[in-house]
Short mmCIF file of C-alpha atoms and ligand atoms in Angstrom, two decimals:
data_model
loop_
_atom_site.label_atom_id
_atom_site.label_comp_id
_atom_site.label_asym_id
_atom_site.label_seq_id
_atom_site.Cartn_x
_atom_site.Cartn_y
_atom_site.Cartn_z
CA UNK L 1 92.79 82.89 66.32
CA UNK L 2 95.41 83.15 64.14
CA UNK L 3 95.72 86.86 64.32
CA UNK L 4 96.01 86.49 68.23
CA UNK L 5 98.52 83.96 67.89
CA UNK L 6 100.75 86.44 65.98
CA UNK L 7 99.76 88.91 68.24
CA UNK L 8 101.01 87.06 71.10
CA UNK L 9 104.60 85.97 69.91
CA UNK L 10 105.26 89.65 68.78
CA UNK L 11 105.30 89.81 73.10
CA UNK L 12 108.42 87.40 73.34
CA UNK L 13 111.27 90.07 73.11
CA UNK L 14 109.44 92.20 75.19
CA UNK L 15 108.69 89.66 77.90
CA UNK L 16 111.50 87.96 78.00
CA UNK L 17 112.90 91.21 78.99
CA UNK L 18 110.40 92.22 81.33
CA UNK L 19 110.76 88.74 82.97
CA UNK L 20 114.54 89.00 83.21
CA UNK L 21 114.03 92.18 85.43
CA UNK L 22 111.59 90.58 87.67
CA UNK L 23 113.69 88.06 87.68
CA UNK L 24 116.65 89.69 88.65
CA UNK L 25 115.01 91.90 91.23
CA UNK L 26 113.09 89.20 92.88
CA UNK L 27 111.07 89.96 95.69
CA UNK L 28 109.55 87.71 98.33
CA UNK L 29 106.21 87.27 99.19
CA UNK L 30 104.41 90.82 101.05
CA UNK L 31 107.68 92.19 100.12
CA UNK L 32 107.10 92.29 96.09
CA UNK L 33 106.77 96.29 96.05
CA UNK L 34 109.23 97.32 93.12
CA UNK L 35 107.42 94.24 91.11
CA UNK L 36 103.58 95.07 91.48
CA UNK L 37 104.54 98.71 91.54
CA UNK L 38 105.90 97.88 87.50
CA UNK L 39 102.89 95.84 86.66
CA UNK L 40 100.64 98.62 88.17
CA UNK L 41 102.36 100.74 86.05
CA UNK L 42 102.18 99.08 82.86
CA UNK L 43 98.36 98.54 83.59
CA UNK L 44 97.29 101.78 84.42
CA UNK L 45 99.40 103.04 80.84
CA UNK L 46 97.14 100.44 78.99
CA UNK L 47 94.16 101.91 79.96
CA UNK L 48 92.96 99.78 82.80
CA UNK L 49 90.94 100.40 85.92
CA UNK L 50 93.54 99.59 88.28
CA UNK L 51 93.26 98.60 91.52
CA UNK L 52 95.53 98.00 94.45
CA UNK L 53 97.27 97.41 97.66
CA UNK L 54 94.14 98.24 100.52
CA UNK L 55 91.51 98.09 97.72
CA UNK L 56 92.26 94.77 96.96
CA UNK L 57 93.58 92.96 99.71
CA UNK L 58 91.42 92.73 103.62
CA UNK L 59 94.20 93.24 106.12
CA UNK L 60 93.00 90.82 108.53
CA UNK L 61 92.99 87.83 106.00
CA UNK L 62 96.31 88.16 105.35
CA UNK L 63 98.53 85.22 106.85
CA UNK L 64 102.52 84.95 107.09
CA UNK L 65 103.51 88.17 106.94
CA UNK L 66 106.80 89.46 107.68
CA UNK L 67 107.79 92.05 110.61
CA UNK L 68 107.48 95.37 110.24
CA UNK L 69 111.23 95.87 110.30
CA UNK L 70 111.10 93.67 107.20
CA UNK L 71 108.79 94.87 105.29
CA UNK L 72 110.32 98.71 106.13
CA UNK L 73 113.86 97.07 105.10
CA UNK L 74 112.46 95.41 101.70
CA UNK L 75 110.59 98.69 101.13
CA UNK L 76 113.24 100.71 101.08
CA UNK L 77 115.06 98.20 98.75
CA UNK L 78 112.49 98.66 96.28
CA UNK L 79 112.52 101.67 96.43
CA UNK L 80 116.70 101.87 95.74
CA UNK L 81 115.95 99.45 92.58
CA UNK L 82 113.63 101.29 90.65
CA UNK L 83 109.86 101.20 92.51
CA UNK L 84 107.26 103.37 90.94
CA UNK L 85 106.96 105.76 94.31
CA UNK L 86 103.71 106.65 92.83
CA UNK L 87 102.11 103.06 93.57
CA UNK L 88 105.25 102.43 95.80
CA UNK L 89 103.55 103.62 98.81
CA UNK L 90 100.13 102.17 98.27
CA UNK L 91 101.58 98.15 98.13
CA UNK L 92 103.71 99.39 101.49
CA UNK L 93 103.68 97.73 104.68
CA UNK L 94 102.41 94.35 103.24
CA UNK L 95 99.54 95.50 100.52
CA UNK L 96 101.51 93.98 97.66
CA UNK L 97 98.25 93.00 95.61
CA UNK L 98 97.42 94.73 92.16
CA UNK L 99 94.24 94.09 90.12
CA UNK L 100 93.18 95.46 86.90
CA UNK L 101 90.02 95.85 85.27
CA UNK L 102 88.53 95.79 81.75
CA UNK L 103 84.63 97.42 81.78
CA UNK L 104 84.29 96.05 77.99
CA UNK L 105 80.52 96.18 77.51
CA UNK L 106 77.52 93.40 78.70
CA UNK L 107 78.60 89.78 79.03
CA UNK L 108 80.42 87.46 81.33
CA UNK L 109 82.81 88.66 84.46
CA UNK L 110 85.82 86.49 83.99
CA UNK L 111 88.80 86.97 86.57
CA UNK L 112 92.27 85.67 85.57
CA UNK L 113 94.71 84.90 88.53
CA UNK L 114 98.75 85.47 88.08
CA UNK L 115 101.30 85.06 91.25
CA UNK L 116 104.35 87.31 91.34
CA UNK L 117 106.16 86.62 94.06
CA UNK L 118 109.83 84.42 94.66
CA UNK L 119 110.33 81.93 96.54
CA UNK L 120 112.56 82.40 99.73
CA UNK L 121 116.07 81.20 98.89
CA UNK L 122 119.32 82.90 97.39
CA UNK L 123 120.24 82.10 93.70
CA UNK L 124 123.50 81.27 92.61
CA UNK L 125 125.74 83.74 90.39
CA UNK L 126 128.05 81.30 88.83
CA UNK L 127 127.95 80.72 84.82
CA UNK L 128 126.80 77.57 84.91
CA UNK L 129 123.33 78.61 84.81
CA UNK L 130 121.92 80.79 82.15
CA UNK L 131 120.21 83.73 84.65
CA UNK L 132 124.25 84.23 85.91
CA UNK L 133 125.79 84.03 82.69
CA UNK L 134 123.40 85.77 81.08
CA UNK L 135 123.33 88.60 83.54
CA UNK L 136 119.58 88.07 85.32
CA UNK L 137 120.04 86.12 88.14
CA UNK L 138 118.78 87.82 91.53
CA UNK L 139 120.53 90.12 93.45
CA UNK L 140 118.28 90.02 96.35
CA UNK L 141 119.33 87.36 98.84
CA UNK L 142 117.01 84.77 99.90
CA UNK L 143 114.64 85.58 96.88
CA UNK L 144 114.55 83.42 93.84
CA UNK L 145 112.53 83.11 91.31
CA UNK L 146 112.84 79.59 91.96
CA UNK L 147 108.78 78.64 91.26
CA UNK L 148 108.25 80.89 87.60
CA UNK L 149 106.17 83.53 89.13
CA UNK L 150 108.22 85.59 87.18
CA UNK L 151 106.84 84.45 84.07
CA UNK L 152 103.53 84.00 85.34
CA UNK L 153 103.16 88.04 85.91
CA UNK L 154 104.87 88.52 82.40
CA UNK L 155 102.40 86.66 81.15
CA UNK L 156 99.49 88.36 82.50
CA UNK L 157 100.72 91.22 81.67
CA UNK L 158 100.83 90.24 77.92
CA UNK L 159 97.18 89.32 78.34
CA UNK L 160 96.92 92.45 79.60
CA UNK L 161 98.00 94.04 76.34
CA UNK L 162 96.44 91.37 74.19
CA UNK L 163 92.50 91.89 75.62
CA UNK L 164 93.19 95.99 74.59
CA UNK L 165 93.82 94.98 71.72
CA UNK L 166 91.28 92.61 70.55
CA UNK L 167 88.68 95.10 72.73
CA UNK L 168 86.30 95.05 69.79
CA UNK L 169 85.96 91.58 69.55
CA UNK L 170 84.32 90.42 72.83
CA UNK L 171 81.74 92.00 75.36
CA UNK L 172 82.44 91.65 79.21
CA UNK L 173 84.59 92.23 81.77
CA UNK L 174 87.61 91.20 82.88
CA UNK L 175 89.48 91.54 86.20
CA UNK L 176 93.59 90.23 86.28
CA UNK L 177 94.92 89.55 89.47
CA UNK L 178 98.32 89.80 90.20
CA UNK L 179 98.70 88.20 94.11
CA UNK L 180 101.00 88.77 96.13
CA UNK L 181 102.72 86.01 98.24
CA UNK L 182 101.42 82.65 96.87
CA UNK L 183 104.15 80.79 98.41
CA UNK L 184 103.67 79.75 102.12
CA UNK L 185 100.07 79.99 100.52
CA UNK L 186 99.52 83.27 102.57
CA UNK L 187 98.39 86.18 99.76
CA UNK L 188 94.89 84.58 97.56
CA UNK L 189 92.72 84.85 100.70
CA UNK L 190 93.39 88.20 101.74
CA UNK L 191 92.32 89.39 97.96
CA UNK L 192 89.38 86.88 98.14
CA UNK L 193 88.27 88.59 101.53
CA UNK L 194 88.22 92.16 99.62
CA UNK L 195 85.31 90.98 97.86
CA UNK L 196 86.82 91.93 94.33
CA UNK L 197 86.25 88.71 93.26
CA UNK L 198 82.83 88.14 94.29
CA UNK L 199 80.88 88.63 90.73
CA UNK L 200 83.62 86.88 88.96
CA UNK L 201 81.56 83.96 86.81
CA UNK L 202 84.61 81.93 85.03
CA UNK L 203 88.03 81.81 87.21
CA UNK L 204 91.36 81.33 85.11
CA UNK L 205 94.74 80.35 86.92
CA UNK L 206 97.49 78.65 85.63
CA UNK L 207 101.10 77.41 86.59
CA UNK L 208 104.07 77.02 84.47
CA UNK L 209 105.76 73.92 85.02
CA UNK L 210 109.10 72.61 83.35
CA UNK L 211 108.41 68.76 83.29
CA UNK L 212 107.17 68.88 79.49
CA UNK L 213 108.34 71.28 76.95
CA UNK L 214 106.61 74.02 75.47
CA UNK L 215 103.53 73.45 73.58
CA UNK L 216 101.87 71.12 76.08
CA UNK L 217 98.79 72.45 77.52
CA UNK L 218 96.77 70.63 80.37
CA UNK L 219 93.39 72.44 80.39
CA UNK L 220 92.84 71.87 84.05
CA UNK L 221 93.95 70.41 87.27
CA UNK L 222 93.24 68.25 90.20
CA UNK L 223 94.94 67.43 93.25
CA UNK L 224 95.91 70.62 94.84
CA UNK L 225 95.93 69.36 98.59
CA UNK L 226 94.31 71.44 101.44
CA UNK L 227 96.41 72.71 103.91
CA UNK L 228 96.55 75.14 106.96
CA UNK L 229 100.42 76.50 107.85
CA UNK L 230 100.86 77.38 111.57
CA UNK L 231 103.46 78.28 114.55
CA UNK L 232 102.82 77.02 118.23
CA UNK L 233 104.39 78.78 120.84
CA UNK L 234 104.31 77.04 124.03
CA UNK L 235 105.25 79.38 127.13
CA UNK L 236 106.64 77.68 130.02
CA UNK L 237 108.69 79.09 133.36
CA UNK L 238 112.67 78.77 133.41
CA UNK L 239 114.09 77.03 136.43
CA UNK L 240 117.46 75.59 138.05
CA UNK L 241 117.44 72.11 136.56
CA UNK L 242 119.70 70.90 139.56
CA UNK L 243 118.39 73.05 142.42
CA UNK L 244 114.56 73.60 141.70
CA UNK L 245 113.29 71.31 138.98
CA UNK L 246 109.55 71.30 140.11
CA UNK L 247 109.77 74.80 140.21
CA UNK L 248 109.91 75.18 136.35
CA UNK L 249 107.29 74.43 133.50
CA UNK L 250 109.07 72.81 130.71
CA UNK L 251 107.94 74.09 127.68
CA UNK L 252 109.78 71.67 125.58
CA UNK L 253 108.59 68.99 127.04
CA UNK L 254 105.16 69.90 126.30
CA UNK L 255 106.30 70.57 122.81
CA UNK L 256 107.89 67.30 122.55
CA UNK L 257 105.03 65.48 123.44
CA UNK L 258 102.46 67.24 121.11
CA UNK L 259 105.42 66.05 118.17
CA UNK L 260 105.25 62.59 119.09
CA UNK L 261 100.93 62.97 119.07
CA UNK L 262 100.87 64.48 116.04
CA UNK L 263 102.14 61.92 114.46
CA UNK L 264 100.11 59.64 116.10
CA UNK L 265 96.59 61.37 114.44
CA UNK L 266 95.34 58.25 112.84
CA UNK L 267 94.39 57.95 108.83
CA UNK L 268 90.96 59.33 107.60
CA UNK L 269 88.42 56.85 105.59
CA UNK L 270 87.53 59.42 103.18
CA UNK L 271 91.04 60.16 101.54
CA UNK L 272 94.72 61.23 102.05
CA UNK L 273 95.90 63.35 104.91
CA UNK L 274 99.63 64.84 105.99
CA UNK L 275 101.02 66.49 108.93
CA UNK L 276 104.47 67.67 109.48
CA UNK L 277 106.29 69.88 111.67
CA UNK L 278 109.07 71.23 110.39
CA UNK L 279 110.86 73.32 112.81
CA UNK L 280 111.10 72.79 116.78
CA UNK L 281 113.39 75.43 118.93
CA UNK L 282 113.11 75.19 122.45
CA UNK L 283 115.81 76.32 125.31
CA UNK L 284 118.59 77.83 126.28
CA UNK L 285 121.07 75.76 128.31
CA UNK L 286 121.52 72.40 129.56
CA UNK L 287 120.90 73.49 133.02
CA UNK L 288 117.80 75.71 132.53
CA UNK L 289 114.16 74.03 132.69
CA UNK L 290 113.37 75.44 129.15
CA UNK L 291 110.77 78.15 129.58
CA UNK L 292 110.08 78.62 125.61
CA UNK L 293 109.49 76.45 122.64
CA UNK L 294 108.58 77.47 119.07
CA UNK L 295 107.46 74.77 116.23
CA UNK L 296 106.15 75.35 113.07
CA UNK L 297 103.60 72.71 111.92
CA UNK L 298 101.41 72.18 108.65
CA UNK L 299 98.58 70.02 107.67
CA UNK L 300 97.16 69.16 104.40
CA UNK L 301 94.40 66.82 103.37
CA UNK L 302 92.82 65.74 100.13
CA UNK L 303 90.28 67.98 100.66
CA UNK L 304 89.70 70.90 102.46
CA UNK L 305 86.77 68.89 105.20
CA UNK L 306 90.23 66.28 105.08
CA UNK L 307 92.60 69.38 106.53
CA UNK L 308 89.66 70.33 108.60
CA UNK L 309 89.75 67.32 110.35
CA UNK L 310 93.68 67.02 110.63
CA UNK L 311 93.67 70.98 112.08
CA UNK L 312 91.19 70.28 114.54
CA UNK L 313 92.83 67.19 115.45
CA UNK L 314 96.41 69.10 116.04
CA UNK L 315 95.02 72.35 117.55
CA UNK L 316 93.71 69.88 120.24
CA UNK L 317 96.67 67.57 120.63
CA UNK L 318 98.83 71.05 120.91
CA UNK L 319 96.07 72.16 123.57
CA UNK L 320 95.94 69.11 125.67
CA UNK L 321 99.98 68.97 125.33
CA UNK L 322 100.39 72.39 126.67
CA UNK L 323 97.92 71.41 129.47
CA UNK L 324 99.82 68.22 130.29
CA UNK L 325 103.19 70.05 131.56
CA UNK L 326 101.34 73.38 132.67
CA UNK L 327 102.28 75.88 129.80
CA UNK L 328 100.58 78.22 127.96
CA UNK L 329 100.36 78.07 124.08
CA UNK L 330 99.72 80.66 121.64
CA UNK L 331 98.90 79.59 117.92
CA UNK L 332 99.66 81.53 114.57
CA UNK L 333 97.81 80.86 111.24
CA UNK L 334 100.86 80.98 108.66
CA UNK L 335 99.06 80.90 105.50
CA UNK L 336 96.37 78.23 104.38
CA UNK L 337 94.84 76.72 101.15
CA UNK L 338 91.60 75.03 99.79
CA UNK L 339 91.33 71.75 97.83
CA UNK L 340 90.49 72.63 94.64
CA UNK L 341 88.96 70.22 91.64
CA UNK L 342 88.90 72.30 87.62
CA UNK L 343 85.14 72.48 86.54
CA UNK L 344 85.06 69.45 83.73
CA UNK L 345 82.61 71.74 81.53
CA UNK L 346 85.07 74.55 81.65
CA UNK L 347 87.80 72.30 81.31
CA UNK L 348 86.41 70.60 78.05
CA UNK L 349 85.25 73.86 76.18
CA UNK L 350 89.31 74.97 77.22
CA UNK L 351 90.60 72.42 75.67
CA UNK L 352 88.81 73.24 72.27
CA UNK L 353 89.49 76.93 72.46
CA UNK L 354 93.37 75.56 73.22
CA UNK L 355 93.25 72.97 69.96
CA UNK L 356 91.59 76.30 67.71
CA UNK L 357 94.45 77.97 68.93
CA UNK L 358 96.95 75.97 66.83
CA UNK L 359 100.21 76.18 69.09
CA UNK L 360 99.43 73.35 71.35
CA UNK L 361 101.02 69.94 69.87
CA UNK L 362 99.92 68.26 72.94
CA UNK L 363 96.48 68.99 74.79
CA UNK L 364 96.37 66.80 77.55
CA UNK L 365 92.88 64.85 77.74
CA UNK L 366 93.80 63.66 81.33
CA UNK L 367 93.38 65.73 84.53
CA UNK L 368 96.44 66.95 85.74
CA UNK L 369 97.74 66.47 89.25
CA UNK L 370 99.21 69.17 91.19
CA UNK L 371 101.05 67.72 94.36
CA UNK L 372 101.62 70.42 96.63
CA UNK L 373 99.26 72.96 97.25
CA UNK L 374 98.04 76.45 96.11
CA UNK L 375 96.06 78.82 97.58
CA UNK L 376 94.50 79.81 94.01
CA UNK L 377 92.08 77.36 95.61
CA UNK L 378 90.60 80.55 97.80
CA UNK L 379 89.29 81.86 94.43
CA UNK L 380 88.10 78.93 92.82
CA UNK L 381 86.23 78.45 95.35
CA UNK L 382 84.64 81.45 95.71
CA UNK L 383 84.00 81.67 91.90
CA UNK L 384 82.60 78.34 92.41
CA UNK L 385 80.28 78.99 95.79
CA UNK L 386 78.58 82.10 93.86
CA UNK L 387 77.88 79.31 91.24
CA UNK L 388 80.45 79.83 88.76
CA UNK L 389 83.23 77.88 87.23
CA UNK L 390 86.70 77.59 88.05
CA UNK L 391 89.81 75.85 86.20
CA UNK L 392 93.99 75.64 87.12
CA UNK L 393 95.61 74.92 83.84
CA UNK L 394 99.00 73.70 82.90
CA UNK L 395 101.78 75.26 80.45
CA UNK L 396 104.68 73.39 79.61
CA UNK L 397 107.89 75.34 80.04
CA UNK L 398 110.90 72.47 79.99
CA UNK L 399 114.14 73.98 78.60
CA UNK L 400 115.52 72.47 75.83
CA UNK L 401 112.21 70.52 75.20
CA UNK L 402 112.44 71.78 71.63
CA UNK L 403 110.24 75.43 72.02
CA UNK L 404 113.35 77.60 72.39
CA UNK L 405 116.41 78.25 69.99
CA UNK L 406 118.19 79.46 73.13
CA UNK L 407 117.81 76.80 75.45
CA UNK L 408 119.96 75.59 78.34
CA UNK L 409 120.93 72.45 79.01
CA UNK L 410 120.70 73.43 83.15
CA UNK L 411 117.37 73.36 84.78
CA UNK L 412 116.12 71.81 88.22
CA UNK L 413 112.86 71.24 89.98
CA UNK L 414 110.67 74.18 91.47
CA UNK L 415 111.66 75.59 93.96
CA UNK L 416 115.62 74.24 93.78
CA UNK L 417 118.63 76.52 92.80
CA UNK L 418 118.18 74.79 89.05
CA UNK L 419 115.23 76.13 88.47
CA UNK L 420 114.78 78.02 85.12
CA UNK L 421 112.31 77.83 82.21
CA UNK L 422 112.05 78.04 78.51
CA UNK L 423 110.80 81.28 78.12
CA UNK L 424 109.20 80.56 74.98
CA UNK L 425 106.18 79.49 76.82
CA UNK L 426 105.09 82.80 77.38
CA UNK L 427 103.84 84.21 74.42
CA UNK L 428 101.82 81.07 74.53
CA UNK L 429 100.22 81.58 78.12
CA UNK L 430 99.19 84.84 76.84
CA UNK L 431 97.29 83.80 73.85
CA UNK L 432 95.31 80.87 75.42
CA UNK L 433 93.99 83.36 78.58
CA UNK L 434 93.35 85.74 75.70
CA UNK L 435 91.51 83.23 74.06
CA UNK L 436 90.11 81.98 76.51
CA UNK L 437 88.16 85.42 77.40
CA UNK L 438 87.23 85.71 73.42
CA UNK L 439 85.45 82.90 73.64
CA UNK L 440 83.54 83.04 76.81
CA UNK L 441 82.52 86.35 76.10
CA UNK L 442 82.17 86.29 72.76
CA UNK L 443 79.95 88.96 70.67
ZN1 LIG Y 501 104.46 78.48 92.04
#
């Protein structure tokens, strides 16, 4: 354990780099080609199996994704900043996935899940934060590494390198995924649906968070909520509001009224539920029965039976709402996410394997509790349905929390313009995922 340890922060110099370019060239989700195109490229020099784009991802499961104008625009973008062409045109047109395999021998399947893609929002350039004065921040607009997913696919990658490594001392295979478009929770399901994960026996994910410094581990956690993303489009018929109001079919209205009922979906006896819609357009003039409306709505429950209910619920309400005022409605699924609870057993021999390691001061012996959602889920619970185990660990990553020299005194939330982490925490991902396979599939 000790040797791995070393092995692991020998990586910092080298990832910190590597994370400072995908960082700085920060790619949204379905859009990430220049980034898996790298880690595909890094793989396949390693020695692994590689996998990607179409091999790894079912087109039809795929949820959210940008028009094709967009992803020809972004493609071309990666392509100016330094895509491997090679790979470059296999991730194209919304195939952003990459998975890699190690064929090590008899034993255990274990599958490791990283994220790589930014969040959608522009970073700021000023000095105040470390990425602009140190020269990283993104130059992309509206992509920001805002959530650590930069970090996260550094860190895999470091795995990557560590398992080659320490090849001799475990038997079994391993299979790293590197998904595409976890936020909007639109990329796990497609790579789920590909069936590469279907022998997988022990699941790995983890997130990076910056509420506790580095060198606090939570070996698993709870709480992730389920949740289905989607846009209504009500179709209605314009009309002279003055001169020929019956002859119209108001399209807000009927949007307006399926607000005000969605709201109205009452509580569920088995555990928390949410519903929001976040965006309503519908219109174009005061004196024009409005003939289109678009919203885009969400719902998330405790578990994924709880979001079941709360879909069903709003698909009908939307339905019946259209119906009331005589439009039509057309639905789009968004992206989507399971609940998702970390297998105790796993969870507890983690936590030893994390203590052994010797760079954890604090091992949490509480669940944690993840308040948004992930669609990591997708996996687990496939891992889980084929009768394996599943975990979602923690890594602390607060700045200035003590783990690096070079900490700044700046840092937000996820997903806020703050945002940054102490990159320290790294190394340390590496080593426990490392570890982590060791053990399980020990000699
Ligand atoms: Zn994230």
């Amino acid at each position: 354990m000790k040797a791995l340890l070393d092995s692991a922060k020998h990586l910092q110099d080298k990832q910190t780099k590597l994370r400072r370019d995908f960082h700085h060239f920060a790619e949204a989700g379905w859009t990430e080609v220049r980034t898996a195109s790298i880690i595909a490229k890094h793989l396949i020099e390693m020695g692994y199996e590689v996998k990607m784009g179409r091999e790894v991802i079912a087109a039809d499961d795929r949820m959210g994704l940008p028009s094709q104008e967009e992803l020809d625009k972004h493609y071309q973008r990666a392509m100016a900043q330094g895509a491997i062409p090679e790979y470059a045109e296999k991730l194209r047109d919304g195939f952003t996935g990459v998975v890699a395999i190690l064929r090590n021998g008899a034993g255990p399947i274990i599958g490791m899940r990283f994220d790589i893609d930014a969040v959608e929002m522009n970073e700021p350039q000023g000095n105040e934060r470390r990425p602009g004065r140190e020269g990283f921040a993104s130059v992309n607009p509206s992509a920001m590494h805002s959530c650590g997913h930069d970090g996260h696919a550094t860190i895999g990658l470091g795995v990557a390198e560590l398992l080659m490594e320490y090849r001799d001392h475990f038997s079994g295979t391993i299979k790293l995924v590197f998904q595409q478009a976890e936020e909007g929770v639109r990329g796990a399901k497609s790579i789920v649906g590909s069936g590469i994960l279907d022998d997988v026996q022990y699941m790995l994910g983890s997130h990076i968070g910056n509420g506790a410094p580095v060198g606090t581990f939570t070996p698993g956690q709870d709480g992730m909520l389920a949740t289905s993303k989607l846009d209504a489009i009500f179709t209605g018929k314009a009309a002279h509001a003055g001169g020929n109001p019956d002859g119209g079919k108001n399209a807000l209205l009927a949007a307006a009224t399926a607000v005000m009922n969605l709201y109205a979906i009452p509580r569920h006896k088995f555990g928390a539920t949410r519903i929001n819609v976040g965006r309503l357009q519908a219109g174009t003039g005061r004196n024009v029965i409005p003939d289109r409306a678009l919203m885009s709505l969400e719902t998330r429950g405790e578990t994924s039976a709880l979001n079941q209910h709360m879909y069903d619920y709003a698909m009908r309400i939307l339905k019946t709402s259209a119906e009331m005022h005589d439009c039509g409605l057309e639905t789009k699924s968004m992206g989507a996410a399971q609940g998702g609870i970390s297998n105790r057993a796993l969870m507890a021999r983690v936590a030893e394997i994390a203590k052994n390691l010797g760079c954890f001061h604090t091992i949490a012996t509480e669940t944690g509790k993840v308040g948004g959602s992930e669609d990591y889920t997708y996996m687990m619970e496939r891992v889980e349905q084929n009768g394996g185990q599943a975990i979602f660990m923690g890594l602390g990553a607060k700045l200035g929390g003590g783990g690096s020299a070079s900490a700044s005194a700046v840092e937000g939330g996820a997903h806020t313009i703050d945002f940054d982490f102490d990159e320290s925490c790294m190394p340390l991902g590496s080593a426990i995922f490392t570890a982590i396979a060791l053990e399980l599939a020990k000699k």
